[in-house]
Tab-separated table of C-alpha atoms in Angstrom:
chain	number	residue	atom	x	y	z
A	1	ASN	CA	0.000	0.000	0.000
A	2	ALA	CA	1.973	2.974	-1.311
A	3	GLY	CA	-0.643	5.675	-0.564
A	4	VAL	CA	-0.211	8.623	-2.927
A	5	THR	CA	2.661	8.513	-5.412
A	6	GLN	CA	3.910	11.320	-7.660
A	7	THR	CA	6.286	11.415	-10.602
A	8	PRO	CA	8.703	12.936	-11.273
A	9	LYS	CA	10.306	14.034	-7.978
A	10	PHE	CA	12.285	16.823	-9.625
A	11	GLN	CA	11.970	18.621	-12.953
A	12	VAL	CA	13.645	21.590	-14.614
A	13	LEU	CA	11.867	23.230	-17.543
A	14	LYS	CA	12.623	26.152	-19.777
A	15	THR	CA	10.042	28.885	-20.204
A	16	GLY	CA	7.444	27.794	-22.740
A	17	GLN	CA	8.020	24.063	-22.377
A	18	SER	CA	5.195	21.761	-21.392
A	19	MET	CA	5.027	18.818	-19.026
A	20	THR	CA	2.629	16.592	-17.133
A	21	LEU	CA	2.887	15.735	-13.456
A	22	GLN	CA	1.520	12.315	-12.622
A	23	CYS	CA	-0.292	11.277	-9.454
A	24	ALA	CA	-1.762	7.948	-8.413
A	25	GLN	CA	-3.397	6.676	-5.224
A	26	ASP	CA	-4.132	3.122	-4.135
A	27	MET	CA	-6.494	3.860	-1.255
A	28	ASN	CA	-9.676	3.695	-3.349
A	29	HIS	CA	-10.328	7.360	-2.619
A	30	ASN	CA	-12.914	9.219	-4.656
A	31	SER	CA	-11.485	12.739	-4.412
A	32	MET	CA	-8.093	13.999	-5.556
A	33	TYR	CA	-6.393	17.381	-5.426
A	34	TRP	CA	-3.419	19.315	-6.771
A	35	TYR	CA	-1.728	21.945	-4.612
A	36	ARG	CA	1.304	24.159	-5.000
A	37	GLN	CA	3.504	25.203	-2.077
A	38	ASP	CA	5.648	28.326	-2.233
A	39	PRO	CA	8.034	29.665	0.442
A	40	GLY	CA	6.263	31.753	3.068
A	41	MET	CA	2.847	30.829	1.735
A	42	GLY	CA	0.439	28.099	2.588
A	43	LEU	CA	-0.521	25.305	0.259
A	44	ARG	CA	-2.833	26.619	-2.449
A	45	LEU	CA	-5.351	24.492	-4.305
A	46	ILE	CA	-4.918	24.428	-8.084
A	47	TYR	CA	-7.571	21.928	-9.186
A	48	TYR	CA	-9.528	19.158	-7.598
A	49	SER	CA	-11.592	16.180	-8.700
A	50	ALA	CA	-14.502	15.314	-6.435
A	51	SER	CA	-14.989	11.978	-8.159
A	52	GLU	CA	-13.980	10.102	-11.272
A	53	GLY	CA	-15.066	12.021	-14.342
A	54	THR	CA	-15.276	15.453	-12.691
A	55	THR	CA	-12.736	18.237	-12.257
A	56	ASP	CA	-13.054	21.783	-10.930
A	57	LYS	CA	-10.886	24.836	-10.488
A	58	GLY	CA	-9.373	25.717	-7.162
A	59	GLU	CA	-7.782	28.927	-5.961
A	60	VAL	CA	-4.965	29.265	-8.555
A	61	PRO	CA	-5.908	27.356	-11.761
A	62	ASN	CA	-4.473	29.704	-14.390
A	63	GLY	CA	-1.764	28.091	-16.533
A	64	TYR	CA	-2.736	24.541	-15.572
A	65	ASN	CA	-4.976	21.779	-16.820
A	66	VAL	CA	-5.909	18.486	-15.210
A	67	SER	CA	-7.174	15.074	-16.227
A	68	ARG	CA	-8.814	12.508	-13.974
A	69	LEU	CA	-7.761	9.473	-15.986
A	70	ASN	CA	-9.553	6.953	-13.765
A	71	LYS	CA	-10.302	6.581	-10.076
A	72	ARG	CA	-6.630	6.106	-9.228
A	73	GLU	CA	-4.906	8.699	-11.385
A	74	PHE	CA	-5.045	12.485	-11.565
A	75	SER	CA	-2.561	14.389	-13.718
A	76	LEU	CA	-1.590	18.054	-13.824
A	77	ARG	CA	-0.396	19.611	-17.084
A	78	LEU	CA	1.549	22.795	-17.657
A	79	GLU	CA	1.017	23.730	-21.304
A	80	SER	CA	3.522	26.600	-21.467
A	81	ALA	CA	5.630	26.822	-18.334
A	82	ALA	CA	6.456	30.200	-16.817
A	83	PRO	CA	8.983	31.104	-14.084
A	84	SER	CA	6.035	31.951	-11.801
A	85	GLN	CA	5.170	28.260	-11.845
A	86	THR	CA	8.396	27.351	-10.085
A	87	SER	CA	7.109	25.633	-6.967
A	88	VAL	CA	6.650	22.341	-5.168
A	89	TYR	CA	3.539	20.529	-6.335
A	90	PHE	CA	1.614	18.128	-4.120
A	91	CYS	CA	-1.096	15.723	-5.031
A	92	ALA	CA	-3.549	14.644	-2.336
A	93	SER	CA	-6.548	12.381	-2.025
A	94	SER	CA	-9.461	11.910	0.362
A	95	PRO	CA	-12.168	9.254	0.637
A	96	THR	CA	-14.867	11.681	-0.529
A	97	VAL	CA	-15.113	15.387	-1.169
A	98	THR	CA	-16.739	15.800	2.255
A	99	SER	CA	-13.934	13.926	4.033
A	100	TYR	CA	-11.663	16.549	5.436
A	101	GLU	CA	-8.619	14.327	5.989
A	102	GLN	CA	-6.439	14.613	2.933
A	103	TYR	CA	-3.475	12.324	2.297
A	104	PHE	CA	-0.554	13.856	0.449
A	105	GLY	CA	2.060	12.531	-1.922
A	106	PRO	CA	5.790	13.289	-1.602
A	107	GLY	CA	5.716	16.229	-4.010
A	108	THR	CA	7.348	17.297	-7.270
A	109	ARG	CA	9.882	20.125	-7.141
A	110	LEU	CA	9.583	22.078	-10.393
A	111	THR	CA	11.954	24.809	-11.528
A	112	VAL	CA	11.174	26.898	-14.611
A	113	THR	CA	14.097	28.921	-15.962
B	1	GLU	CA	-11.521	37.165	3.376
B	2	ASP	CA	-10.854	33.779	4.951
B	3	GLN	CA	-7.381	33.731	6.387
B	4	VAL	CA	-5.143	31.492	8.484
B	5	THR	CA	-2.115	32.873	10.323
B	6	GLN	CA	0.426	30.746	12.144
B	7	SER	CA	2.910	31.939	14.731
B	8	PRO	CA	5.735	31.901	15.318
B	9	GLU	CA	7.226	31.335	11.863
B	10	ALA	CA	10.083	29.409	13.437
B	11	LEU	CA	10.685	28.001	16.909
B	12	ARG	CA	13.815	26.511	18.382
B	13	LEU	CA	13.481	24.389	21.505
B	14	GLN	CA	15.778	22.361	23.654
B	15	GLU	CA	14.830	18.726	24.098
B	16	GLY	CA	12.291	18.553	26.940
B	17	GLU	CA	11.326	22.242	26.690
B	18	SER	CA	7.545	22.373	26.254
B	19	SER	CA	5.911	25.066	24.123
B	20	SER	CA	2.880	25.900	21.979
B	21	LEU	CA	2.289	26.791	18.355
B	22	ASN	CA	-0.564	29.111	17.427
B	23	CYS	CA	-3.004	29.080	14.522
B	24	SER	CA	-5.473	31.948	14.291
B	25	TYR	CA	-8.212	32.166	11.694
B	26	THR	CA	-10.788	34.662	10.465
B	27	VAL	CA	-13.184	32.117	8.994
B	28	SER	CA	-16.692	32.398	10.347
B	29	GLY	CA	-18.738	29.261	10.643
B	30	LEU	CA	-15.725	26.966	10.731
B	31	ARG	CA	-16.391	23.434	9.505
B	32	GLY	CA	-13.143	22.052	10.797
B	33	LEU	CA	-9.535	22.844	11.704
B	34	PHE	CA	-6.709	20.515	10.783
B	35	TRP	CA	-3.113	20.088	11.865
B	36	TYR	CA	-0.513	18.516	9.604
B	37	ARG	CA	3.161	17.735	10.085
B	38	GLN	CA	5.555	18.186	7.161
B	39	ASP	CA	9.093	16.851	7.149
B	40	PRO	CA	11.651	18.388	4.760
B	41	GLY	CA	11.207	17.131	1.210
B	42	LYS	CA	7.975	15.296	2.027
B	43	GLY	CA	4.269	15.874	1.787
B	44	PRO	CA	2.144	16.935	4.765
B	45	GLU	CA	1.059	14.175	7.113
B	46	PHE	CA	-2.333	14.454	8.776
B	47	LEU	CA	-2.301	14.795	12.578
B	48	PHE	CA	-5.636	16.057	13.960
B	49	THR	CA	-9.082	17.355	13.124
B	50	LEU	CA	-10.946	19.678	15.502
B	51	TYR	CA	-14.549	20.652	14.874
B	52	SER	CA	-15.805	22.744	17.781
B	53	ALA	CA	-14.533	25.178	20.401
B	54	GLY	CA	-13.350	23.377	23.506
B	55	GLU	CA	-12.399	20.231	21.656
B	56	GLU	CA	-8.992	18.659	22.336
B	57	LYS	CA	-7.067	15.881	20.590
B	58	GLU	CA	-3.844	14.192	21.694
B	59	LYS	CA	-1.201	12.096	20.014
B	60	GLU	CA	1.972	11.177	21.859
B	61	ARG	CA	3.635	14.479	22.868
B	62	LEU	CA	1.208	16.618	20.842
B	63	LYS	CA	-2.079	18.078	22.015
B	64	ALA	CA	-4.298	20.269	19.850
B	65	THR	CA	-6.953	22.590	21.263
B	66	LEU	CA	-9.524	24.832	19.607
B	67	THR	CA	-11.233	28.091	20.578
B	68	LYS	CA	-13.577	30.230	18.508
B	69	LYS	CA	-10.721	32.180	16.928
B	70	GLU	CA	-7.599	30.066	17.239
B	71	SER	CA	-6.033	26.702	17.804
B	72	PHE	CA	-2.958	25.717	19.731
B	73	LEU	CA	-0.643	22.803	19.199
B	74	HIS	CA	1.008	22.071	22.523
B	75	ILE	CA	4.234	20.080	22.458
B	76	THR	CA	5.142	18.498	25.773
B	77	ALA	CA	8.745	17.468	26.450
B	78	PRO	CA	9.665	17.501	22.747
B	79	LYS	CA	12.305	15.245	21.241
B	80	PRO	CA	14.546	15.933	18.233
B	81	GLU	CA	12.310	13.712	16.095
B	82	ASP	CA	9.488	16.220	16.607
B	83	SER	CA	11.431	18.681	14.441
B	84	ALA	CA	9.290	19.480	11.405
B	85	THR	CA	7.060	22.162	9.946
B	86	TYR	CA	3.574	22.112	11.449
B	87	LEU	CA	0.775	23.280	9.187
B	88	CYS	CA	-2.672	24.424	10.207
B	89	ALA	CA	-5.621	24.407	7.795
B	90	VAL	CA	-9.277	25.354	8.070
B	91	HIS	CA	-12.328	24.322	6.132
B	92	PRO	CA	-14.539	27.347	5.599
B	93	PRO	CA	-18.289	27.107	5.081
B	94	SER	CA	-18.116	28.824	1.682
B	95	GLY	CA	-17.384	26.945	-1.500
B	96	GLY	CA	-18.946	23.810	-2.903
B	97	TYR	CA	-15.962	21.581	-2.500
B	98	ASN	CA	-13.555	20.299	0.086
B	99	LYS	CA	-11.472	23.447	0.168
B	100	LEU	CA	-8.800	23.753	2.824
B	101	ILE	CA	-7.112	27.080	3.547
B	102	PHE	CA	-3.587	26.493	4.814
B	103	GLY	CA	-1.386	28.680	6.958
B	104	ALA	CA	2.275	29.160	6.051
B	105	GLY	CA	3.401	26.877	8.875
B	106	THR	CA	5.682	26.943	11.917
B	107	ARG	CA	9.151	25.438	11.524
B	108	LEU	CA	10.036	23.651	14.737
B	109	ALA	CA	13.603	22.634	15.550
B	110	VAL	CA	14.238	20.597	18.701
B	111	HIS	CA	17.860	20.327	19.730
B	112	PRO	CA	19.326	17.676	22.059
């Protein structure tokens, strides 16, 4: 039981490049989330998926897209990376959208130059 | 605007020196307050959920309490392995999804 896994752990992109961050959970959770964490700021919600087949914007969705591939997997795509997207990205899951305990993955540290 | 503020930003303790971390919030009609622990290079790890003023939760050397405007995380006789960043989050009543508003965290260092 690995919990929430994320790939890659580290990534360096040049401005304008695209990439997809992968997230998978094996806890049979319905809801999944993408956050970014910047120094001196709290975690901020980018997108979430309440259940398979649905996605919605969070607090800071601009510049990102998501795909809920199936119940286990939720990916985050940067179509044209910008230096402002340099951050640590965390995926999380919870049993349902009304379950307040969220379980986090280990994070992806992304640098955009 | 819903806001969560944690203090202090950083705290250095000697092993065995008890202290408290503070989380204050401006959310009205709180649905829940959550404490997480985050080790360097890792994702947050869930610790506690508090739902109503007066509620307390304990886990080993940690005890979380909640009032109408703030929460405290009390650390009794800390050990070096308690060193981590402690995050507080609240679930406001607004919004149609499981939105958590996180504070910036308190970095705790416990020295032997």
